[in-house]
Amino acid sequence: MSATIEFVIDGKEIQGQPGQTILEAAQQAGVYIPRLCYMKGLVPHGSCRVCTVLVNGRPQSACTQPVAPGMVVENNTEKVTALRRNIVEMLFVEGNHFCMFCEKSGNCELQALAYRLGIAAPKYPYLFPTRDIDMSHPDVFIDRNRCILCGRCVRASRDVDGKHVFDFVGRGPHKRVAVNAEVRLADTNLDVRDKAAEACPVGAIMKKRVGYAVPIGQRLYDHKPIGSEIENGKK
Amino acid sequence: MAKPKVATTSLAGCFGCHMSLLDIDDRILKLVELVDFDKSPVDDIKEFTGRCAVGLIEGGCCNEENVKVLRDFRAHCDILISVGDCAIMGGIPAMRNGIPLQECYAEAYLKGPTVHNPSGRIPNDPELPLLLNRVYPCHEVVKIDYHLPGCPPPADTLWEALVALLSDKPVQLPYELVKYD
C-alpha cells in the first residue's frame, strides 16, 4: 500500500497516498484548502462545503473525496474562491456574529476565513435569527447565535469522547445543535476537558472563565491569514 | 483647483469610528491639506454645502432620521463608505433585532432598572424620530461603495483608504488592516 498516487492541484504535481483525501494530500504537500467542518482527528463530514474543489471540473468536498491517479483539481482559482466566499458570507448572515465582543474573535476560524477570502461585508441581507444561549453548565456555555452547524462538537463527543453529548435536531433553518438531556447542557455528562469542549471553530461552545485571554495583536489570525502555517510547511 | 470635500456622520453608532478617524494623529494636518470637511460632527456643519467626493457613514439605521440622513449622504456624495461594524452589520444596536419593539420601548421608558418615569407613558413627541422595526445595515438602505470593517476600524485603515480614494488609486488594504473587531 505504499504506491503513491499522482495528481495535480492548480498545476502543481502532488503525490498522495492511497486512502488519503484530497485535503490531506494537499496539506502534506503544503497546499492549503480552506475548511471549516474538517478537524484533524475527526471523521470528515463534508457538510460546510468550504473545502469544495473542482475535480476534473466537478465540485467535490476535498475533506471527503479520496485521491485518485491523474485527477486535475482546481483549488485556488477565481471561480472556486468566489464559491467559498459566498458560502462564508451566507454563514455570516444566517447567524448573529457580533465579532466586536466575541471572546473567540482573532482565534475564530469563520472570521479568519472571511479575512483570507477578503470579505469586507456580506452581499446577502442579514437574517438576525432568534437563537438561544445555554449557560447552565458550570464550565462550558453554548451560544447558538454563533453556531454554524459544522458538527465538530457532535463528532468529537461521539467519536473521541464516547459520550454523544451533542447532536443535530430539526431541518433547514430550524436545524440546531441539541444536547443529550431534556433541556440543559448542565444535565449532560460533558466535562470541560472533553474534546467536544474545544472542537468549536467559532465562539458557539466556549469554556467559561477564559474570556479575552490573549491580547489583540497576539491572537492566531491577527497577522497571518489562516492556512499560512500549512503553506509555510509548518504542519 | 478646489479641494475635494469629505462629509461624515454618525447614525446608530457610538462615535468610536469618528474617534478612530481623529486617531490618525498629526496626519490630520495632512488630511486638512488634502480635503475640506463639509457636513460633519468634526466641524459641526449641519447641512451639506455642496457636492462631496467622499462620505463616511458610521452606524447603521435604527430610526427614520438615520434613513433620512443616509439618503441625504447618498444624494450628495460621489463615494459612500460604511465605516465600522455598526454601519456594515448593525453592530451592538442590532442586538435588539430579535426583541419586539414594544419590549424595547418598555425597557427604555418603563421597566429599565434606572428609569424614573412616574407618568408611566412612552414619549411620543414629533421631535423624537420613530424607531424602525429593526436596525438595518447601511447597504440594505442605500448603495454603499466601500466597507471598512472594525470596531472601530484602525486609524491606519481609515487613513490608507481615504488617501487611496482621494488620489484615484485602488483601495487595497494589507491583511492586518481589515479586521472585524
Short mmCIF file of C-alpha atoms in Angstrom, two decimals:
data_model
loop_
_atom_site.label_atom_id
_atom_site.label_comp_id
_atom_site.label_asym_id
_atom_site.label_seq_id
_atom_site.Cartn_x
_atom_site.Cartn_y
_atom_site.Cartn_z
CA MET A 1 0.00 0.00 0.00
CA SER A 2 2.95 2.33 -0.38
CA ALA A 3 2.28 3.20 -4.01
CA THR A 4 1.94 6.96 -4.48
CA ILE A 5 -0.99 8.49 -6.30
CA GLU A 6 -0.04 11.38 -8.52
CA PHE A 7 -2.46 14.16 -9.28
CA VAL A 8 -2.47 17.90 -9.91
CA ILE A 9 -3.77 20.85 -7.88
CA ASP A 10 -3.73 24.20 -9.70
CA GLY A 11 -0.96 22.94 -11.97
CA LYS A 12 1.20 21.66 -9.10
CA GLU A 13 2.12 17.96 -9.06
CA ILE A 14 1.02 16.35 -5.80
CA GLN A 15 1.86 12.89 -4.51
CA GLY A 16 -0.75 11.35 -2.29
CA GLN A 17 -1.07 8.01 -0.53
CA PRO A 18 -3.90 5.57 -1.20
CA GLY A 19 -6.78 6.25 1.18
CA GLN A 20 -5.87 9.90 1.68
CA THR A 21 -8.39 12.59 0.95
CA ILE A 22 -7.58 15.47 -1.41
CA LEU A 23 -7.42 17.80 1.60
CA GLU A 24 -4.93 15.61 3.48
CA ALA A 25 -2.68 15.04 0.49
CA ALA A 26 -2.72 18.74 -0.36
CA GLN A 27 -1.89 19.70 3.20
CA GLN A 28 1.08 17.30 3.22
CA ALA A 29 2.35 18.99 0.08
CA GLY A 30 1.99 22.47 1.60
CA VAL A 31 -1.19 23.38 -0.28
CA TYR A 32 -3.90 24.89 1.92
CA ILE A 33 -7.50 24.07 1.07
CA PRO A 34 -9.82 26.26 3.17
CA ARG A 35 -12.07 24.27 5.53
CA LEU A 36 -14.43 24.72 8.45
CA CYS A 37 -16.15 21.47 9.43
CA TYR A 38 -12.95 19.47 8.95
CA MET A 39 -10.87 18.90 12.06
CA LYS A 40 -7.84 16.67 12.36
CA GLY A 41 -8.75 13.57 14.34
CA LEU A 42 -12.46 13.65 13.50
CA VAL A 43 -14.32 11.69 10.82
CA PRO A 44 -14.72 14.11 7.87
CA HIS A 45 -18.26 15.35 7.46
CA GLY A 46 -18.22 17.20 4.13
CA SER A 47 -21.07 19.43 5.24
CA CYS A 48 -19.76 23.02 5.30
CA ARG A 49 -18.68 22.86 1.63
CA VAL A 50 -15.94 25.44 2.22
CA CYS A 51 -13.31 22.90 1.10
CA THR A 52 -15.12 22.42 -2.22
CA VAL A 53 -12.66 21.99 -5.09
CA LEU A 54 -13.29 21.23 -8.74
CA VAL A 55 -12.17 17.69 -9.53
CA ASN A 56 -11.95 17.30 -13.30
CA GLY A 57 -14.45 20.16 -13.39
CA ARG A 58 -16.91 18.69 -10.87
CA PRO A 59 -17.41 20.21 -7.41
CA GLN A 60 -16.36 17.82 -4.62
CA SER A 61 -15.61 18.35 -0.95
CA ALA A 62 -11.86 17.90 -0.58
CA CYS A 63 -12.17 16.59 3.00
CA THR A 64 -14.16 13.51 1.92
CA GLN A 65 -13.04 12.87 -1.66
CA PRO A 66 -10.20 10.28 -1.88
CA VAL A 67 -7.25 10.99 -4.13
CA ALA A 68 -7.20 9.20 -7.48
CA PRO A 69 -4.44 8.98 -10.08
CA GLY A 70 -4.40 11.72 -12.69
CA MET A 71 -7.18 13.84 -11.21
CA VAL A 72 -6.99 17.54 -12.04
CA VAL A 73 -8.01 19.66 -9.05
CA GLU A 74 -8.86 23.35 -9.05
CA ASN A 75 -8.40 24.94 -5.62
CA ASN A 76 -7.08 28.48 -5.54
CA THR A 77 -8.81 29.86 -8.63
CA GLU A 78 -11.18 32.79 -9.01
CA LYS A 79 -14.18 30.53 -9.61
CA VAL A 80 -13.64 28.31 -6.55
CA THR A 81 -12.74 31.26 -4.33
CA ALA A 82 -15.94 33.07 -5.33
CA LEU A 83 -17.94 29.98 -4.39
CA ARG A 84 -16.24 29.74 -1.00
CA ARG A 85 -16.73 33.44 -0.39
CA ASN A 86 -20.46 33.02 -0.99
CA ILE A 87 -20.64 30.13 1.48
CA VAL A 88 -18.82 32.07 4.19
CA GLU A 89 -20.96 35.16 3.56
CA MET A 90 -24.10 33.05 3.96
CA LEU A 91 -22.80 31.70 7.27
CA PHE A 92 -22.34 35.27 8.47
CA VAL A 93 -25.86 36.44 7.59
CA GLU A 94 -27.56 33.25 8.80
CA GLY A 95 -26.34 33.67 12.38
CA ASN A 96 -25.75 36.55 14.75
CA HIS A 97 -22.00 37.05 14.54
CA PHE A 98 -21.05 40.01 16.72
CA CYS A 99 -17.28 39.85 16.32
CA MET A 100 -16.77 43.08 18.28
CA PHE A 101 -17.47 41.46 21.63
CA CYS A 102 -16.94 37.77 20.90
CA GLU A 103 -14.26 36.06 23.03
CA LYS A 104 -13.33 33.94 20.03
CA SER A 105 -12.52 36.95 17.84
CA GLY A 106 -8.99 36.74 16.49
CA ASN A 107 -8.93 32.97 17.01
CA CYS A 108 -12.16 32.24 15.13
CA GLU A 109 -11.89 30.08 12.02
CA LEU A 110 -15.00 31.55 10.39
CA GLN A 111 -13.73 35.10 10.87
CA ALA A 112 -10.25 34.10 9.72
CA LEU A 113 -11.66 32.55 6.56
CA ALA A 114 -13.60 35.74 5.85
CA TYR A 115 -10.34 37.71 6.25
CA ARG A 116 -8.48 35.34 3.97
CA LEU A 117 -11.22 35.44 1.34
CA GLY A 118 -11.27 39.25 1.51
CA ILE A 119 -14.85 39.76 2.70
CA ALA A 120 -15.49 43.37 3.79
CA ALA A 121 -19.26 42.89 4.05
CA PRO A 122 -21.62 40.08 3.01
CA LYS A 123 -23.69 40.76 -0.10
CA TYR A 124 -26.70 38.92 1.34
CA PRO A 125 -29.28 40.50 3.68
CA TYR A 126 -28.79 39.76 7.37
CA LEU A 127 -31.43 37.42 8.81
CA PHE A 128 -30.92 38.20 12.53
CA PRO A 129 -32.42 34.86 13.64
CA THR A 130 -33.63 34.30 17.20
CA ARG A 131 -31.28 31.80 18.86
CA ASP A 132 -30.78 30.79 22.46
CA ILE A 133 -27.87 30.66 24.88
CA ASP A 134 -27.31 27.84 27.39
CA MET A 135 -25.27 28.97 30.40
CA SER A 136 -26.39 26.12 32.67
CA HIS A 137 -23.15 24.10 32.69
CA PRO A 138 -20.61 25.19 35.33
CA ASP A 139 -17.63 25.19 32.92
CA VAL A 140 -18.94 25.41 29.35
CA PHE A 141 -21.57 27.51 27.59
CA ILE A 142 -23.37 27.30 24.26
CA ASP A 143 -24.20 30.47 22.34
CA ARG A 144 -26.25 29.27 19.39
CA ASN A 145 -26.18 32.77 17.84
CA ARG A 146 -22.66 31.92 16.74
CA CYS A 147 -23.23 28.28 15.71
CA ILE A 148 -22.53 27.42 12.07
CA LEU A 149 -23.68 23.77 12.31
CA CYS A 150 -20.28 22.34 11.37
CA GLY A 151 -20.91 19.33 13.61
CA ARG A 152 -17.40 19.24 15.05
CA CYS A 153 -18.78 19.09 18.62
CA VAL A 154 -21.17 16.32 17.56
CA ARG A 155 -18.38 14.18 16.10
CA ALA A 156 -15.84 14.96 18.84
CA SER A 157 -18.27 13.97 21.58
CA ARG A 158 -19.49 10.84 19.79
CA ASP A 159 -16.23 9.53 18.32
CA VAL A 160 -13.47 10.85 20.60
CA ASP A 161 -15.10 11.34 23.99
CA GLY A 162 -17.52 8.42 23.51
CA LYS A 163 -20.30 10.45 25.11
CA HIS A 164 -22.69 11.67 22.42
CA VAL A 165 -23.43 14.92 24.27
CA PHE A 166 -24.40 16.85 21.12
CA ASP A 167 -26.45 16.09 18.04
CA PHE A 168 -28.40 17.88 15.35
CA VAL A 169 -32.17 18.28 15.59
CA GLY A 170 -34.57 19.95 13.17
CA ARG A 171 -34.27 20.64 9.47
CA GLY A 172 -33.39 23.56 7.21
CA PRO A 173 -33.49 26.89 9.02
CA HIS A 174 -34.70 25.12 12.18
CA LYS A 175 -31.66 22.85 12.39
CA ARG A 176 -29.69 23.32 15.59
CA VAL A 177 -27.26 21.57 17.89
CA ALA A 178 -29.17 19.98 20.76
CA VAL A 179 -27.77 18.40 23.92
CA ASN A 180 -28.32 14.86 25.16
CA ALA A 181 -30.61 15.89 28.04
CA GLU A 182 -34.14 17.15 28.49
CA VAL A 183 -33.16 20.81 28.07
CA ARG A 184 -29.87 21.90 29.59
CA LEU A 185 -26.19 21.29 28.91
CA ALA A 186 -25.74 21.00 32.68
CA ASP A 187 -27.75 17.78 32.67
CA THR A 188 -25.37 16.03 30.25
CA ASN A 189 -22.11 14.34 31.21
CA LEU A 190 -19.99 16.88 29.29
CA ASP A 191 -16.70 17.61 31.01
CA VAL A 192 -14.66 20.74 30.33
CA ARG A 193 -11.67 18.51 29.43
CA ASP A 194 -13.63 16.75 26.66
CA LYS A 195 -12.54 17.12 23.05
CA ALA A 196 -16.05 18.39 22.32
CA ALA A 197 -15.46 21.41 24.57
CA GLU A 198 -12.65 22.65 22.33
CA ALA A 199 -13.77 21.47 18.90
CA CYS A 200 -15.84 24.56 18.04
CA PRO A 201 -14.30 26.64 15.22
CA VAL A 202 -16.38 29.67 16.24
CA GLY A 203 -17.49 31.03 19.62
CA ALA A 204 -20.57 28.81 19.98
CA ILE A 205 -19.19 26.30 22.50
CA MET A 206 -16.79 28.07 24.83
CA LYS A 207 -15.12 27.40 28.14
CA LYS A 208 -16.24 29.69 30.93
CA ARG A 209 -13.85 31.96 32.87
CA VAL A 210 -11.41 32.26 29.97
CA GLY A 211 -12.74 35.42 28.34
CA TYR A 212 -10.37 37.55 26.28
CA ALA A 213 -7.27 35.64 27.35
CA VAL A 214 -4.95 36.68 24.51
CA PRO A 215 -4.47 40.40 23.80
CA ILE A 216 -5.25 41.87 20.39
CA GLY A 217 -2.16 41.63 18.23
CA GLN A 218 -1.11 38.23 19.63
CA ARG A 219 -4.07 36.13 18.55
CA LEU A 220 -3.90 33.33 15.99
CA TYR A 221 -5.05 35.26 12.95
CA ASP A 222 -4.07 38.85 13.80
CA HIS A 223 -1.06 38.98 11.48
CA LYS A 224 -1.14 35.95 9.19
CA PRO A 225 -4.10 34.53 7.28
CA ILE A 226 -5.49 31.14 8.30
CA GLY A 227 -3.67 28.41 6.39
CA SER A 228 -0.33 30.26 6.29
CA GLU A 229 1.20 27.65 8.62
CA ILE A 230 0.31 24.93 6.10
CA GLU A 231 1.62 26.92 3.16
CA ASN A 232 4.85 27.60 5.05
CA GLY A 233 5.26 23.89 5.70
CA LYS A 234 4.94 24.04 9.48
CA LYS A 235 2.15 21.47 9.67
CA MET B 1 -8.46 73.74 -8.02
CA ALA B 2 -10.73 73.50 -5.01
CA LYS B 3 -10.00 70.70 -2.58
CA PRO B 4 -12.36 67.70 -2.67
CA LYS B 5 -14.85 67.62 0.16
CA VAL B 6 -15.42 64.91 2.75
CA ALA B 7 -18.59 64.56 4.82
CA THR B 8 -19.04 62.31 7.83
CA THR B 9 -21.92 61.33 10.09
CA SER B 10 -22.71 59.04 12.98
CA LEU B 11 -26.06 57.27 12.69
CA ALA B 12 -26.77 54.46 15.17
CA GLY B 13 -23.16 54.41 16.32
CA CYS B 14 -21.14 55.39 19.38
CA PHE B 15 -18.80 57.92 17.73
CA GLY B 16 -15.97 55.43 18.23
CA CYS B 17 -15.29 55.40 14.49
CA HIS B 18 -15.02 59.18 14.48
CA MET B 19 -12.61 58.88 17.42
CA SER B 20 -10.59 56.45 15.32
CA LEU B 21 -10.50 59.00 12.49
CA LEU B 22 -9.05 61.55 14.93
CA ASP B 23 -6.59 58.85 15.98
CA ILE B 24 -4.63 59.40 12.74
CA ASP B 25 -2.72 61.86 14.97
CA ASP B 26 -0.64 64.51 13.16
CA ARG B 27 -1.71 63.10 9.80
CA ILE B 28 -4.88 65.09 10.41
CA LEU B 29 -2.86 68.15 9.31
CA LYS B 30 -2.09 66.40 6.01
CA LEU B 31 -5.75 65.44 5.72
CA VAL B 32 -6.81 69.07 6.06
CA GLU B 33 -4.38 69.91 3.26
CA LEU B 34 -5.92 67.17 1.12
CA VAL B 35 -9.62 67.84 1.75
CA ASP B 36 -12.20 70.21 3.14
CA PHE B 37 -14.75 68.87 5.57
CA ASP B 38 -18.39 69.51 4.67
CA LYS B 39 -21.34 68.28 6.78
CA SER B 40 -19.67 66.54 9.70
CA PRO B 41 -19.54 66.48 13.50
CA VAL B 42 -15.82 67.31 13.09
CA ASP B 43 -16.59 70.91 12.04
CA ASP B 44 -20.23 70.96 13.18
CA ILE B 45 -21.57 71.88 9.73
CA LYS B 46 -25.21 70.73 9.91
CA GLU B 47 -26.29 70.77 6.24
CA PHE B 48 -24.50 69.94 3.01
CA THR B 49 -23.00 72.99 1.29
CA GLY B 50 -22.43 71.16 -1.99
CA ARG B 51 -21.23 68.03 -3.73
CA CYS B 52 -18.80 65.84 -1.74
CA ALA B 53 -16.19 63.41 -3.03
CA VAL B 54 -16.40 61.04 -0.09
CA GLY B 55 -18.99 60.37 2.62
CA LEU B 56 -18.08 58.35 5.69
CA ILE B 57 -21.01 56.68 7.45
CA GLU B 58 -20.66 55.45 11.00
CA GLY B 59 -23.51 53.39 12.47
CA GLY B 60 -26.49 51.58 10.99
CA CYS B 61 -30.09 52.76 10.65
CA CYS B 62 -32.17 52.34 13.80
CA ASN B 63 -34.72 55.14 13.22
CA GLU B 64 -36.34 57.16 10.44
CA GLU B 65 -33.94 60.05 10.92
CA ASN B 66 -30.96 57.76 10.28
CA VAL B 67 -32.57 56.72 6.99
CA LYS B 68 -33.18 60.35 6.02
CA VAL B 69 -29.59 61.38 6.77
CA LEU B 70 -28.20 58.31 4.97
CA ARG B 71 -30.25 59.06 1.84
CA ASP B 72 -29.09 62.68 2.02
CA PHE B 73 -25.48 61.47 2.11
CA ARG B 74 -26.07 59.18 -0.85
CA ALA B 75 -27.53 62.09 -2.79
CA HIS B 76 -24.57 64.38 -2.05
CA CYS B 77 -21.55 62.04 -2.08
CA ASP B 78 -19.77 60.51 -5.06
CA ILE B 79 -18.36 57.69 -2.94
CA LEU B 80 -20.12 56.44 0.16
CA ILE B 81 -18.23 54.33 2.70
CA SER B 82 -19.67 52.23 5.51
CA VAL B 83 -17.22 52.71 8.35
CA GLY B 84 -17.23 50.17 11.17
CA ASP B 85 -19.28 47.13 12.11
CA CYS B 86 -22.46 49.07 13.02
CA ALA B 87 -22.71 50.55 9.52
CA ILE B 88 -21.86 47.18 7.99
CA MET B 89 -23.97 44.77 10.05
CA GLY B 90 -25.89 46.83 12.62
CA GLY B 91 -23.41 46.20 15.43
CA ILE B 92 -24.34 46.42 19.10
CA PRO B 93 -27.63 48.31 18.38
CA ALA B 94 -28.69 45.35 16.21
CA MET B 95 -28.77 43.15 19.31
CA ARG B 96 -32.33 44.42 19.71
CA ASN B 97 -33.32 42.93 16.37
CA GLY B 98 -34.68 39.75 17.96
CA ILE B 99 -36.69 41.69 20.56
CA PRO B 100 -40.19 43.05 19.80
CA LEU B 101 -40.33 46.86 19.57
CA GLN B 102 -42.83 47.13 22.46
CA GLU B 103 -40.38 45.33 24.75
CA CYS B 104 -37.57 47.68 23.68
CA TYR B 105 -39.72 50.72 24.49
CA ALA B 106 -40.80 49.20 27.81
CA GLU B 107 -37.20 48.55 28.81
CA ALA B 108 -36.10 52.07 27.84
CA TYR B 109 -39.02 54.06 29.28
CA LEU B 110 -40.90 51.89 31.81
CA LYS B 111 -39.15 48.85 33.26
CA GLY B 112 -35.41 49.57 32.98
CA PRO B 113 -33.52 49.49 36.30
CA THR B 114 -32.56 53.19 36.14
CA VAL B 115 -35.85 54.50 34.69
CA HIS B 116 -37.70 57.21 36.62
CA ASN B 117 -40.97 57.78 34.80
CA PRO B 118 -43.91 58.40 37.19
CA SER B 119 -46.30 59.14 34.31
CA GLY B 120 -45.79 55.61 33.00
CA ARG B 121 -46.08 56.93 29.44
CA ILE B 122 -43.83 56.18 26.48
CA PRO B 123 -42.79 59.55 24.96
CA ASN B 124 -44.42 60.28 21.62
CA ASP B 125 -43.05 63.70 20.70
CA PRO B 126 -42.78 64.59 17.00
CA GLU B 127 -39.19 65.66 17.79
CA LEU B 128 -38.31 62.06 18.57
CA PRO B 129 -37.56 60.04 15.43
CA LEU B 130 -39.61 56.87 15.16
CA LEU B 131 -37.72 53.63 15.71
CA LEU B 132 -37.53 51.21 12.79
CA ASN B 133 -38.73 47.64 13.30
CA ARG B 134 -35.08 46.60 13.46
CA VAL B 135 -31.61 48.03 12.92
CA TYR B 136 -30.54 47.93 9.26
CA PRO B 137 -27.01 47.82 7.86
CA CYS B 138 -26.42 50.85 5.61
CA HIS B 139 -26.02 48.80 2.42
CA GLU B 140 -29.54 47.43 2.93
CA VAL B 141 -30.88 51.00 2.72
CA VAL B 142 -28.75 52.74 0.04
CA LYS B 143 -25.94 51.70 -2.28
CA ILE B 144 -22.62 51.67 -0.43
CA ASP B 145 -19.39 51.77 -2.43
CA TYR B 146 -16.83 50.59 0.14
CA HIS B 147 -16.91 48.83 3.50
CA LEU B 148 -14.23 49.37 6.15
CA PRO B 149 -14.92 46.87 8.93
CA GLY B 150 -13.69 47.09 12.51
CA CYS B 151 -14.93 48.16 15.89
CA PRO B 152 -13.63 50.69 15.27
CA PRO B 153 -11.60 50.39 12.06
CA PRO B 154 -7.99 51.25 12.96
CA ALA B 155 -6.89 54.82 12.20
CA ASP B 156 -4.45 53.42 9.64
CA THR B 157 -7.33 51.67 7.83
CA LEU B 158 -9.26 54.94 7.52
CA TRP B 159 -6.17 56.88 6.52
CA GLU B 160 -4.98 54.38 3.89
CA ALA B 161 -8.46 54.08 2.36
CA LEU B 162 -9.07 57.84 2.27
CA VAL B 163 -5.67 58.64 0.77
CA ALA B 164 -6.10 55.92 -1.87
CA LEU B 165 -9.55 57.19 -2.85
CA LEU B 166 -8.51 60.85 -2.92
CA SER B 167 -5.51 60.06 -5.13
CA ASP B 168 -7.56 57.87 -7.50
CA LYS B 169 -5.76 54.69 -6.52
CA PRO B 170 -7.41 51.31 -5.85
CA VAL B 171 -8.23 50.68 -2.19
CA GLN B 172 -6.04 47.68 -1.40
CA LEU B 173 -5.56 47.34 2.33
CA PRO B 174 -2.98 44.97 3.83
CA TYR B 175 -4.25 41.89 5.73
CA GLU B 176 -3.67 43.43 9.15
CA LEU B 177 -5.87 46.47 8.49
CA VAL B 178 -9.11 44.62 7.74
CA LYS B 179 -10.47 43.15 10.98
CA TYR B 180 -13.96 42.78 12.41
CA ASP B 181 -13.07 43.76 15.98
#
